[in-house]
CSV table of C-alpha atoms in Angstrom, one decimal:
chain,number,residue,atom,x,y,z
A,973,MET,CA,49.2,-21.5,56.6
A,974,VAL,CA,47.5,-19.1,54.0
A,975,THR,CA,49.8,-16.8,52.1
A,976,GLU,CA,48.7,-13.7,50.2
A,977,PRO,CA,49.0,-13.8,46.4
A,978,LYS,CA,52.0,-12.0,44.9
A,979,GLY,CA,51.6,-9.0,42.6
A,980,SER,CA,51.6,-11.1,39.4
A,981,GLN,CA,49.1,-13.5,40.9
A,982,TRP,CA,46.8,-10.5,41.8
A,983,LYS,CA,46.9,-9.4,38.2
A,984,THR,CA,46.1,-12.9,37.0
A,985,LEU,CA,43.2,-13.1,39.4
A,986,ASP,CA,41.8,-9.8,38.3
A,987,THR,CA,42.0,-10.9,34.7
A,988,ASP,CA,40.1,-14.1,35.4
A,989,LEU,CA,37.4,-12.3,37.4
A,990,ASN,CA,37.0,-9.8,34.6
A,991,ARG,CA,36.6,-12.7,32.1
A,992,ILE,CA,33.9,-14.3,34.3
A,993,SER,CA,32.1,-10.9,34.6
A,994,GLN,CA,32.1,-10.6,30.8
A,995,VAL,CA,30.8,-14.1,30.4
A,996,GLU,CA,28.0,-13.4,32.9
A,997,LEU,CA,27.1,-10.2,31.1
A,998,ALA,CA,27.1,-11.9,27.7
A,999,THR,CA,24.9,-14.7,29.1
A,1000,ALA,CA,22.4,-12.2,30.5
A,1001,TYR,CA,22.4,-10.3,27.1
A,1002,VAL,CA,21.7,-13.5,25.2
A,1003,SER,CA,19.1,-14.9,27.5
A,1004,ARG,CA,17.1,-11.7,27.8
A,1005,PRO,CA,15.2,-12.2,24.6
A,1006,LEU,CA,14.2,-15.7,25.7
A,1007,VAL,CA,12.5,-14.5,28.9
A,1008,GLY,CA,9.3,-13.4,27.2
A,1009,PRO,CA,8.8,-16.6,25.1
A,1010,GLY,CA,9.6,-18.6,28.2
A,1011,ILE,CA,6.9,-16.9,30.3
A,1012,ALA,CA,4.4,-17.2,27.4
A,1013,LEU,CA,5.1,-20.9,27.1
A,1014,ALA,CA,4.6,-21.4,30.8
A,1015,PHE,CA,1.2,-19.6,30.5
A,1016,MET,CA,0.2,-21.9,27.6
A,1017,VAL,CA,1.1,-25.0,29.7
A,1018,LEU,CA,-0.9,-23.6,32.6
A,1019,ALA,CA,-3.9,-23.0,30.3
A,1020,GLY,CA,-3.7,-26.7,29.3
A,1021,VAL,CA,-3.6,-27.7,33.0
A,1022,PHE,CA,-6.5,-25.3,33.7
A,1023,ALA,CA,-8.5,-27.0,30.9
A,1024,ALA,CA,-7.7,-30.5,32.3
A,1025,LEU,CA,-8.9,-29.5,35.7
A,1026,PHE,CA,-12.2,-28.1,34.4
A,1027,PHE,CA,-12.9,-30.6,31.6
A,1028,GLY,CA,-11.3,-33.8,32.9
A,1029,GLN,CA,-8.4,-35.8,31.7
A,1030,ALA,CA,-10.2,-38.5,29.8
A,1031,PRO,CA,-8.5,-39.6,26.6
A,1032,GLY,CA,-11.2,-38.0,24.5
A,1033,ASN,CA,-10.7,-34.7,26.2
A,1034,PHE,CA,-7.1,-34.3,25.1
A,1035,VAL,CA,-8.4,-32.3,22.1
A,1036,VAL,CA,-9.9,-29.7,24.4
A,1037,ILE,CA,-6.6,-29.5,26.4
A,1038,ALA,CA,-4.6,-28.9,23.3
A,1039,ALA,CA,-7.2,-26.3,22.0
A,1040,ALA,CA,-6.8,-24.5,25.4
A,1041,VAL,CA,-3.1,-24.3,24.9
A,1042,PHE,CA,-3.5,-22.9,21.4
A,1043,GLY,CA,-6.2,-20.6,22.6
A,1044,ALA,CA,-3.8,-19.2,25.2
A,1045,TYR,CA,-1.2,-18.8,22.4
A,1046,MET,CA,-3.8,-16.8,20.4
A,1047,ALA,CA,-4.7,-14.6,23.3
A,1048,VAL,CA,-1.0,-13.8,23.9
A,1049,ASN,CA,-0.7,-12.7,20.3
A,1050,ILE,CA,-3.8,-10.5,20.6
A,1051,GLY,CA,-2.1,-8.8,23.5
A,1052,ALA,CA,1.1,-8.4,21.6
A,1053,ASN,CA,-0.5,-7.0,18.5
A,1054,ASP,CA,-4.1,-5.8,18.7
A,1055,VAL,CA,-4.0,-3.8,21.9
A,1056,ALA,CA,-1.3,-1.5,20.6
A,1057,ASN,CA,-4.0,0.2,18.5
A,1058,ASN,CA,-5.8,1.5,21.6
A,1059,MET,CA,-2.7,2.5,23.6
A,1060,GLY,CA,-0.2,3.5,20.9
A,1061,PRO,CA,-1.6,7.0,20.3
A,1062,ALA,CA,-1.7,7.9,24.0
A,1063,VAL,CA,1.9,6.7,24.4
A,1064,GLY,CA,3.1,8.4,21.3
A,1065,ALA,CA,1.5,11.7,22.4
A,1066,ASN,CA,3.3,11.3,25.8
A,1067,ALA,CA,0.0,11.4,27.6
A,1068,LEU,CA,0.9,8.0,29.1
A,1069,THR,CA,4.1,6.2,29.9
A,1070,MET,CA,4.7,2.8,28.5
A,1071,GLY,CA,4.3,1.2,32.0
A,1072,GLY,CA,1.1,3.1,32.6
A,1073,ALA,CA,-0.4,2.2,29.2
A,1074,ILE,CA,0.4,-1.5,29.8
A,1075,LEU,CA,-1.2,-1.5,33.3
A,1076,ILE,CA,-4.4,0.4,32.1
A,1077,ALA,CA,-4.7,-1.8,29.0
A,1078,ALA,CA,-4.3,-5.0,30.9
A,1079,LEU,CA,-6.9,-4.1,33.5
A,1080,CYS,CA,-9.4,-2.7,31.0
A,1081,GLU,CA,-9.0,-5.5,28.5
A,1082,SER,CA,-9.4,-8.1,31.2
A,1083,ALA,CA,-12.4,-6.3,32.7
A,1084,GLY,CA,-14.1,-6.0,29.3
A,1085,ALA,CA,-13.6,-9.6,28.5
A,1086,LEU,CA,-14.8,-11.0,31.8
A,1087,LEU,CA,-17.5,-8.5,32.7
A,1088,ALA,CA,-19.0,-7.5,29.4
A,1089,GLY,CA,-17.7,-10.1,27.0
A,1090,GLY,CA,-20.3,-11.7,24.8
A,1091,ASP,CA,-21.7,-14.9,26.3
A,1092,VAL,CA,-22.6,-16.1,22.9
A,1093,VAL,CA,-20.2,-16.0,19.9
A,1094,SER,CA,-20.6,-16.9,16.3
A,1095,THR,CA,-18.0,-19.7,16.3
A,1096,ILE,CA,-17.9,-19.8,12.5
A,1097,SER,CA,-16.9,-16.1,12.6
A,1098,LYS,CA,-19.9,-14.1,11.5
A,1099,GLY,CA,-21.4,-16.9,9.3
A,1100,ILE,CA,-18.4,-17.5,7.1
A,1101,ILE,CA,-18.9,-21.3,7.1
A,1102,ASP,CA,-22.1,-23.2,7.2
A,1103,PRO,CA,-21.9,-25.9,10.0
A,1104,ALA,CA,-24.1,-28.2,8.0
A,1105,SER,CA,-21.3,-28.5,5.4
A,1106,PHE,CA,-19.3,-30.7,7.8
A,1107,ALA,CA,-19.9,-34.4,7.5
A,1108,GLU,CA,-19.1,-35.3,11.1
A,1109,THR,CA,-18.2,-33.7,14.4
A,1110,GLN,CA,-14.6,-34.8,14.3
A,1111,VAL,CA,-14.0,-33.0,11.0
A,1112,PHE,CA,-15.5,-29.8,12.5
A,1113,ILE,CA,-13.3,-30.0,15.5
A,1114,TRP,CA,-10.1,-30.3,13.4
A,1115,ALA,CA,-11.3,-27.4,11.2
A,1116,MET,CA,-11.7,-25.2,14.3
A,1117,MET,CA,-8.3,-26.3,15.7
A,1118,ALA,CA,-6.7,-25.5,12.4
A,1119,ALA,CA,-8.3,-22.1,12.4
A,1120,LEU,CA,-7.1,-21.4,15.9
A,1121,ILE,CA,-3.5,-22.5,15.2
A,1122,SER,CA,-3.2,-20.7,11.9
A,1123,SER,CA,-4.7,-17.4,13.0
A,1124,ALA,CA,-2.4,-17.3,16.0
A,1125,LEU,CA,0.6,-18.1,13.9
A,1126,TRP,CA,-0.2,-15.4,11.4
A,1127,VAL,CA,-0.7,-12.7,14.1
A,1128,ASN,CA,2.6,-13.8,15.7
A,1129,LEU,CA,4.4,-13.5,12.3
A,1130,ALA,CA,2.8,-10.0,11.8
A,1131,THR,CA,3.9,-8.9,15.2
A,1132,TRP,CA,7.4,-10.0,14.5
A,1133,PHE,CA,7.4,-7.9,11.3
A,1134,GLY,CA,6.0,-5.0,13.2
A,1135,ALA,CA,2.6,-4.9,11.3
A,1136,PRO,CA,-0.6,-4.3,13.3
A,1137,VAL,CA,-3.2,-6.7,11.8
A,1138,SER,CA,-6.8,-7.6,12.5
A,1139,THR,CA,-7.0,-10.7,14.8
A,1140,THR,CA,-10.7,-11.0,13.9
A,1141,HIS,CA,-9.8,-11.1,10.2
A,1142,SER,CA,-7.1,-13.6,11.0
A,1143,VAL,CA,-9.7,-15.9,12.6
A,1144,VAL,CA,-12.1,-15.3,9.6
A,1145,GLY,CA,-9.3,-16.4,7.2
A,1146,GLY,CA,-8.5,-19.4,9.4
A,1147,VAL,CA,-12.0,-20.6,9.5
A,1148,MET,CA,-12.5,-20.0,5.8
A,1149,GLY,CA,-9.4,-22.0,4.9
A,1150,ALA,CA,-10.2,-24.9,7.1
A,1151,GLY,CA,-13.8,-24.9,5.9
A,1152,ILE,CA,-12.7,-25.0,2.3
A,1153,ALA,CA,-10.2,-27.8,3.0
A,1154,ALA,CA,-12.8,-29.8,4.9
A,1155,ALA,CA,-16.0,-29.2,2.9
A,1156,GLY,CA,-15.1,-27.5,-0.4
A,1157,LEU,CA,-15.7,-24.0,-1.8
A,1158,THR,CA,-19.5,-24.3,-1.5
A,1159,ALA,CA,-19.2,-24.3,2.3
A,1160,VAL,CA,-18.1,-20.6,2.3
A,1161,ASN,CA,-20.7,-17.8,2.5
A,1162,TRP,CA,-19.1,-15.7,-0.2
A,1163,PRO,CA,-21.4,-12.7,0.2
A,1164,SER,CA,-20.2,-12.4,3.9
A,1165,MET,CA,-16.7,-12.6,2.7
A,1166,GLY,CA,-17.4,-9.9,0.2
A,1167,MET,CA,-18.6,-7.6,3.0
A,1168,ILE,CA,-15.4,-8.3,5.0
A,1169,ALA,CA,-13.3,-7.5,1.9
A,1170,ALA,CA,-15.2,-4.3,1.5
A,1171,SER,CA,-14.5,-3.4,5.1
A,1172,TRP,CA,-10.7,-3.6,4.4
A,1173,VAL,CA,-11.2,-0.4,2.4
A,1174,ILE,CA,-14.2,1.3,4.1
A,1175,SER,CA,-13.1,1.1,7.8
A,1176,PRO,CA,-9.6,2.6,7.5
A,1177,VAL,CA,-10.8,5.3,5.0
A,1178,LEU,CA,-13.7,6.2,7.2
A,1179,GLY,CA,-11.6,6.3,10.3
A,1180,GLY,CA,-9.0,8.4,8.6
A,1181,VAL,CA,-11.5,10.9,7.2
A,1182,ILE,CA,-13.2,11.4,10.6
A,1183,ALA,CA,-9.9,11.8,12.4
A,1184,ALA,CA,-8.7,14.3,9.8
A,1185,ALA,CA,-12.0,16.2,10.0
A,1186,PHE,CA,-11.7,16.6,13.8
A,1187,LEU,CA,-8.1,17.7,13.5
A,1188,ALA,CA,-9.0,20.3,10.9
A,1189,PHE,CA,-11.8,21.5,13.2
A,1190,ILE,CA,-9.4,21.8,16.2
A,1191,LYS,CA,-6.9,23.7,14.1
A,1192,ALA,CA,-9.5,26.1,12.7
A,1193,ARG,CA,-11.4,26.8,16.0
A,1194,ILE,CA,-8.5,26.7,18.5
A,1195,ILE,CA,-5.0,26.5,17.2
A,1196,TYR,CA,-5.2,29.3,14.6
A,1197,ARG,CA,-7.1,31.7,16.8
A,1198,GLU,CA,-5.5,34.8,18.2
A,1199,ASP,CA,-6.6,33.9,21.8
A,1200,LYS,CA,-6.0,30.2,21.9
A,1201,ILE,CA,-6.9,29.8,25.6
A,1202,ALA,CA,-10.3,31.5,25.2
A,1203,ALA,CA,-11.1,29.4,22.2
A,1204,ALA,CA,-10.0,26.3,24.1
A,1205,ARG,CA,-12.4,27.2,27.0
A,1206,THR,CA,-15.2,27.3,24.5
A,1207,TRP,CA,-14.5,24.2,22.4
A,1208,VAL,CA,-12.5,21.7,24.5
A,1209,PRO,CA,-15.6,21.0,26.7
A,1210,VAL,CA,-17.7,20.5,23.6
A,1211,LEU,CA,-15.1,18.0,22.2
A,1212,VAL,CA,-14.9,16.2,25.6
A,1213,GLY,CA,-18.7,16.0,25.7
A,1214,ILE,CA,-18.7,14.6,22.2
A,1215,MET,CA,-16.1,12.1,23.2
A,1216,ALA,CA,-18.1,11.0,26.3
A,1217,GLY,CA,-21.3,10.7,24.3
A,1218,VAL,CA,-19.7,8.7,21.5
A,1219,PHE,CA,-18.0,6.3,23.9
A,1220,ALA,CA,-21.2,5.9,25.9
A,1221,SER,CA,-23.0,4.9,22.7
A,1222,TYR,CA,-20.1,2.7,21.7
A,1223,LEU,CA,-20.0,0.8,25.0
A,1224,ALA,CA,-23.8,0.5,25.1
A,1225,LEU,CA,-23.8,-0.9,21.6
A,1226,LYS,CA,-20.7,-3.1,21.6
A,1227,GLY,CA,-19.6,-3.6,25.2
A,1228,LEU,CA,-22.7,-4.4,27.2
A,1229,LYS,CA,-24.2,-7.3,25.2
A,1230,ARG,CA,-24.0,-9.7,28.1
A,1231,ILE,CA,-25.9,-7.5,30.4
A,1232,ILE,CA,-28.6,-6.0,28.1
A,1233,LYS,CA,-29.3,-5.9,24.3
A,1234,ILE,CA,-29.4,-2.3,23.1
A,1235,ASP,CA,-30.3,-1.2,19.6
A,1236,ILE,CA,-28.5,1.6,17.9
A,1237,MET,CA,-31.1,4.3,18.5
A,1238,THR,CA,-31.2,3.6,22.2
A,1239,SER,CA,-27.4,3.7,22.3
A,1240,LEU,CA,-27.4,7.1,20.6
A,1241,LEU,CA,-29.9,8.5,23.1
A,1242,ILE,CA,-27.8,7.2,26.0
A,1243,GLY,CA,-24.8,8.8,24.4
A,1244,ALA,CA,-26.5,12.2,23.9
A,1245,ALA,CA,-27.6,12.3,27.6
A,1246,ILE,CA,-24.1,11.3,28.9
A,1247,GLY,CA,-22.4,13.7,26.5
A,1248,ALA,CA,-24.5,16.6,27.6
A,1249,THR,CA,-23.9,15.8,31.3
A,1250,VAL,CA,-20.1,15.5,30.8
A,1251,TYR,CA,-20.1,18.8,28.9
A,1252,ALA,CA,-21.8,20.5,31.8
A,1253,ILE,CA,-19.2,19.1,34.2
A,1254,SER,CA,-16.1,19.7,32.1
A,1255,ALA,CA,-16.8,23.3,31.1
A,1256,PRO,CA,-16.0,24.8,34.6
A,1257,VAL,CA,-13.2,22.2,35.0
A,1258,ILE,CA,-11.5,23.3,31.8
A,1259,ARG,CA,-12.0,27.0,32.7
A,1260,ARG,CA,-10.2,26.5,36.0
A,1261,ALA,CA,-7.5,24.4,34.5
A,1262,SER,CA,-6.8,27.1,31.8
A,1263,ILE,CA,-6.3,29.9,34.3
A,1264,GLY,CA,-2.8,31.3,34.0
A,1265,MET,CA,-1.9,29.3,30.9
A,1266,GLU,CA,0.3,30.8,28.2
A,1267,ASN,CA,-1.3,31.6,24.9
A,1268,ARG,CA,0.5,28.9,22.9
A,1269,ASN,CA,-0.2,25.5,21.4
A,1270,LYS,CA,1.7,23.6,24.1
A,1271,SER,CA,-0.7,24.9,26.7
A,1272,VAL,CA,-3.8,23.8,24.7
A,1273,LYS,CA,-2.4,20.3,24.2
A,1274,THR,CA,-2.2,19.6,27.9
A,1275,LEU,CA,-6.0,20.1,28.1
A,1276,PHE,CA,-6.5,17.0,25.9
A,1277,SER,CA,-4.2,14.7,27.9
A,1278,LEU,CA,-6.7,13.4,30.4
A,1279,PRO,CA,-9.6,12.9,27.9
A,1280,LEU,CA,-7.1,11.0,25.7
A,1281,VAL,CA,-6.1,8.7,28.6
A,1282,LEU,CA,-9.8,8.0,29.4
A,1283,SER,CA,-10.6,7.3,25.7
A,1284,ALA,CA,-7.7,4.8,25.5
A,1285,ALA,CA,-9.0,3.0,28.6
A,1286,LEU,CA,-12.5,2.9,27.2
A,1287,LEU,CA,-11.3,1.6,23.9
A,1288,SER,CA,-9.4,-1.2,25.7
A,1289,PHE,CA,-12.5,-2.1,27.7
A,1290,ALA,CA,-14.7,-2.2,24.6
A,1291,HIS,CA,-12.0,-4.2,22.7
A,1292,GLY,CA,-11.8,-6.8,25.5
A,1293,ALA,CA,-15.6,-7.1,25.5
A,1294,ASN,CA,-16.0,-7.3,21.7
A,1295,ASP,CA,-12.9,-8.9,20.1
A,1296,VAL,CA,-11.8,-11.4,22.7
A,1297,ALA,CA,-14.9,-13.5,22.1
A,1298,ASN,CA,-14.2,-13.6,18.4
A,1299,ALA,CA,-10.6,-14.8,19.1
A,1300,VAL,CA,-11.6,-17.6,21.5
A,1301,GLY,CA,-14.6,-18.6,19.3
A,1302,PRO,CA,-12.9,-21.6,17.7
A,1303,LEU,CA,-11.9,-22.8,21.2
A,1304,ALA,CA,-15.5,-22.4,22.4
A,1305,ALA,CA,-16.7,-24.4,19.3
A,1306,ILE,CA,-14.2,-27.2,20.1
A,1307,VAL,CA,-15.3,-27.3,23.7
A,1308,HIS,CA,-19.0,-27.5,22.7
A,1309,ALA,CA,-18.5,-30.1,20.0
A,1310,THR,CA,-16.5,-32.3,22.3
A,1311,GLU,CA,-18.9,-32.0,25.2
A,1312,PHE,CA,-22.2,-32.4,23.4
A,1313,GLY,CA,-21.0,-34.3,20.3
A,1314,GLY,CA,-22.4,-31.8,17.8
A,1315,PHE,CA,-21.8,-28.4,16.4
A,1316,GLU,CA,-23.9,-25.2,16.0
A,1317,ALA,CA,-23.6,-21.8,14.5
A,1318,LYS,CA,-23.6,-20.2,17.9
A,1319,VAL,CA,-22.5,-21.6,21.3
A,1320,ALA,CA,-22.0,-20.2,24.8
A,1321,ILE,CA,-18.5,-19.4,25.9
A,1322,PRO,CA,-17.5,-21.1,29.1
A,1323,THR,CA,-16.1,-18.7,31.8
A,1324,TRP,CA,-12.8,-20.5,32.0
A,1325,VAL,CA,-12.3,-20.0,28.2
A,1326,MET,CA,-12.9,-16.2,28.7
A,1327,VAL,CA,-10.4,-16.3,31.6
A,1328,ILE,CA,-7.8,-17.8,29.4
A,1329,GLY,CA,-8.5,-15.1,26.8
A,1330,ALA,CA,-8.4,-12.2,29.3
A,1331,PHE,CA,-5.2,-13.3,31.1
A,1332,GLY,CA,-3.5,-14.2,27.8
A,1333,ILE,CA,-4.1,-10.7,26.5
A,1334,SER,CA,-2.5,-9.3,29.6
A,1335,PHE,CA,0.5,-11.5,29.4
A,1336,GLY,CA,1.0,-10.8,25.7
A,1337,LEU,CA,0.7,-7.1,26.2
A,1338,PHE,CA,3.2,-7.1,29.1
A,1339,LEU,CA,5.7,-9.3,27.4
A,1340,PHE,CA,5.6,-8.3,23.7
A,1341,GLY,CA,3.2,-5.3,23.4
A,1342,PRO,CA,5.8,-2.4,23.7
A,1343,LYS,CA,7.2,-3.0,20.2
A,1344,LEU,CA,3.8,-2.5,18.4
A,1345,ILE,CA,2.8,0.3,20.9
A,1346,ARG,CA,5.9,2.3,19.9
A,1347,MET,CA,5.4,1.6,16.3
A,1348,VAL,CA,1.7,2.7,16.3
A,1349,GLY,CA,2.3,5.6,18.6
A,1350,SER,CA,5.4,7.2,17.2
A,1351,GLN,CA,6.8,5.6,14.1
A,1352,ILE,CA,3.9,6.0,11.6
A,1353,THR,CA,3.6,9.7,12.2
A,1354,LYS,CA,4.3,12.1,15.0
A,1355,LEU,CA,1.3,12.4,17.4
A,1356,ASN,CA,0.5,14.9,20.2
A,1357,PRO,CA,-2.5,14.8,22.6
A,1358,MET,CA,-4.8,16.6,20.1
A,1359,ARG,CA,-4.0,14.3,17.2
A,1360,ALA,CA,-4.2,11.2,19.3
A,1361,TYR,CA,-7.5,12.4,20.7
A,1362,CYS,CA,-8.8,12.7,17.1
A,1363,VAL,CA,-7.7,9.1,16.4
A,1364,SER,CA,-9.4,7.7,19.4
A,1365,LEU,CA,-12.6,9.6,18.8
A,1366,SER,CA,-12.7,8.6,15.1
A,1367,ALA,CA,-12.3,4.9,16.1
A,1368,ALA,CA,-15.4,5.0,18.3
A,1369,ILE,CA,-17.5,7.0,15.8
A,1370,THR,CA,-16.5,4.7,12.9
A,1371,VAL,CA,-17.5,1.5,14.8
A,1372,ILE,CA,-21.0,3.1,15.5
A,1373,ILE,CA,-21.4,4.1,11.9
A,1374,ALA,CA,-20.3,0.6,10.7
A,1375,SER,CA,-22.7,-1.1,13.1
A,1376,TRP,CA,-25.5,1.1,11.7
A,1377,LEU,CA,-24.6,0.1,8.2
A,1378,GLY,CA,-24.1,-3.6,9.1
A,1379,LEU,CA,-20.5,-3.7,8.1
A,1380,PRO,CA,-18.1,-6.2,9.8
A,1381,VAL,CA,-15.2,-3.8,10.6
A,1382,SER,CA,-11.9,-4.2,12.3
A,1383,SER,CA,-10.9,-2.0,15.3
A,1384,THR,CA,-7.3,-2.4,14.1
A,1385,HIS,CA,-8.0,-1.1,10.6
A,1386,ILE,CA,-10.0,1.9,12.0
A,1387,ALA,CA,-7.4,3.0,14.5
A,1388,ILE,CA,-4.5,2.7,12.1
A,1389,GLY,CA,-6.6,4.4,9.4
A,1390,GLY,CA,-7.2,7.3,11.9
A,1391,ILE,CA,-3.5,7.7,12.4
A,1392,PHE,CA,-2.9,7.7,8.7
A,1393,GLY,CA,-5.7,10.2,8.2
A,1394,VAL,CA,-4.2,12.6,10.8
A,1395,GLY,CA,-0.7,12.2,9.2
A,1396,PHE,CA,-1.9,12.7,5.6
A,1397,TYR,CA,-4.0,15.7,6.6
A,1398,ARG,CA,-0.9,17.3,8.1
A,1399,GLU,CA,1.0,16.6,5.0
A,1400,TRP,CA,-1.7,18.1,2.8
A,1401,HIS,CA,-1.9,21.1,5.2
A,1402,MET,CA,1.8,21.6,5.2
A,1403,GLU,CA,2.0,21.3,1.4
A,1404,ARG,CA,-0.7,24.0,1.1
A,1405,ARG,CA,1.3,26.3,3.4
A,1406,LEU,CA,4.5,25.7,1.4
A,1407,ARG,CA,2.8,26.6,-1.8
A,1408,ARG,CA,1.6,29.8,-0.2
A,1409,LEU,CA,5.2,30.5,0.9
A,1410,ASP,CA,6.4,29.9,-2.6
A,1411,VAL,CA,4.0,32.5,-3.9
A,1412,GLU,CA,5.0,35.0,-1.2
A,1413,ILE,CA,8.8,34.7,-1.8
A,1414,SER,CA,8.3,34.4,-5.6
A,1415,LYS,CA,11.4,32.8,-7.2
A,1416,VAL,CA,13.9,34.0,-4.7
A,1417,LYS,CA,14.2,30.8,-2.7
A,1418,PRO,CA,11.8,28.1,-3.9
A,1419,ILE,CA,11.6,24.8,-1.9
A,1420,ALA,CA,12.9,21.9,-4.0
A,1421,LYS,CA,10.8,18.8,-4.6
A,1422,GLU,CA,13.4,16.6,-2.9
A,1423,GLU,CA,13.1,18.7,0.2
A,1424,ARG,CA,9.3,18.4,0.1
A,1425,ARG,CA,9.6,14.6,-0.2
A,1426,ARG,CA,12.0,14.6,2.8
A,1427,ARG,CA,9.4,16.5,4.9
A,1428,LYS,CA,6.7,13.8,4.4
A,1429,LEU,CA,5.0,13.3,7.8
A,1430,VAL,CA,3.9,9.7,7.2
A,1431,ARG,CA,6.6,7.1,6.9
A,1432,ARG,CA,5.9,5.4,3.6
A,1433,SER,CA,7.8,2.2,4.6
A,1434,HIS,CA,5.4,1.6,7.5
A,1435,PHE,CA,2.4,2.5,5.4
A,1436,MET,CA,3.3,0.0,2.7
A,1437,THR,CA,4.1,-2.8,5.2
A,1438,ILE,CA,0.8,-2.3,7.0
A,1439,ILE,CA,-1.3,-2.1,3.9
A,1440,ALA,CA,0.4,-5.3,2.5
A,1441,ALA,CA,-0.2,-7.1,5.8
A,1442,TRP,CA,-3.9,-6.1,5.8
A,1443,VAL,CA,-4.4,-7.3,2.2
A,1444,ILE,CA,-2.9,-10.7,2.7
A,1445,THR,CA,-4.2,-11.4,6.2
A,1446,VAL,CA,-7.3,-13.4,5.2
A,1447,PRO,CA,-5.7,-15.3,2.3
A,1448,ALA,CA,-2.5,-16.0,4.3
A,1449,ALA,CA,-4.4,-17.3,7.3
A,1450,ALA,CA,-6.7,-19.3,5.0
A,1451,ILE,CA,-3.9,-21.0,3.2
A,1452,LEU,CA,-2.0,-21.7,6.5
A,1453,SER,CA,-5.3,-23.1,8.0
A,1454,ALA,CA,-5.9,-25.4,5.1
A,1455,ILE,CA,-2.4,-26.8,5.4
A,1456,VAL,CA,-2.7,-27.3,9.2
A,1457,PHE,CA,-6.2,-28.9,8.7
A,1458,LEU,CA,-4.8,-31.4,6.1
A,1459,ILE,CA,-1.9,-32.3,8.4
A,1460,LEU,CA,-4.1,-32.8,11.5
A,1461,ASN,CA,-6.7,-34.8,9.5
A,1462,THR,CA,-3.9,-37.0,8.0
A,1463,LEU,CA,-2.2,-37.6,11.4
A,1464,VAL,CA,-5.5,-38.4,13.2
A,1465,GLY,CA,-7.1,-40.3,10.3
């Protein structure tokens, strides 16, 4: 016979159930941060299985399987760090939700890598190391493995600190460090390294100047006009046409290498034709969209939202086509050296290697990308659709200029430089207006220096963290790679 609990027993039961609920809640809270790393680890294991299926499970092929695991690790870190530069401005400007940005970036990055990714990659990262410097194939394989592991570890560490860094420069540093450890200082192509070091300064400064120039143009021609809507009808189609032309040139030059080889003049002609076509289409569309709009800045900003989303998607496609190959280059080198018993400056990238890169980026973006996307989009400086549009446009223009000049630039440095450029231009513009205000109100109520410092529009802490991370990326990855190479060579030797 079952008897109901008495009053005191009900109270004890409720207390026990409450404790169980609290334990379950605490367990869920503690385990939540482990979900992302767990899924990433599962993907890395699957990449190893994938490599074993494609390459065989012979004892000599274990190196390829291990390289595939670390290649997947590198791809996940690219998704967590590098992709934020393309999507951060659009999210920060509220043109895209975080979920929408992740979905668009995952699709466009994967499509760029698989459809237009370079089928030939310089496995020694733009000629940093001479393959002839390596005495034997096994030493070359361990050098590439060390480069892969160290660059992935460095990007992972930078993501943890919240610093967007160049994955390409990380790979360059890794290859350089392993090459020095394996073959000495003479193995390094120091003029190429000098060009890369110069790009640390040139690419972000150029991106920042171009972004600031476009923002100044928008302010002068649209924002500060008495009839903002009429000015927007005139100039927004022009700006959209410029954006379309620039991105057409950018994609023709950097994103379609697998399909057809296009020189810079041809790409500019393609861009001019597409830009003119898009201008002709967008002019009546903008005119209709602006009917009934209030004559204020908020109305004008909405006209830039769709072009901003499209530019973010195109940047992601081009990034997938151009940068993923660089990241999986050491893995491709290991596969080639293991399969053919030799090493070359350039090798073909197997499709399964690009698949690992493409899917790894998507996983990394989905699992860990939001942190850097928020930082890039809203924590460096405040962005709206117009400012974010200037950042995206400057990124594409800077890459084209750099290609014309033959400079090895980083898309990360350019995009972040554009954000800094927009922020510092706004600071300069605000300071100029404050000085005018000081003159107008004479000495009645001057604005104190402390108040001016408080009103800085670029967060200096993020600025210093990012610049420091950029400066030490190549040497840090190089030192880490040399250590990893020596450990691997000792263990295997």
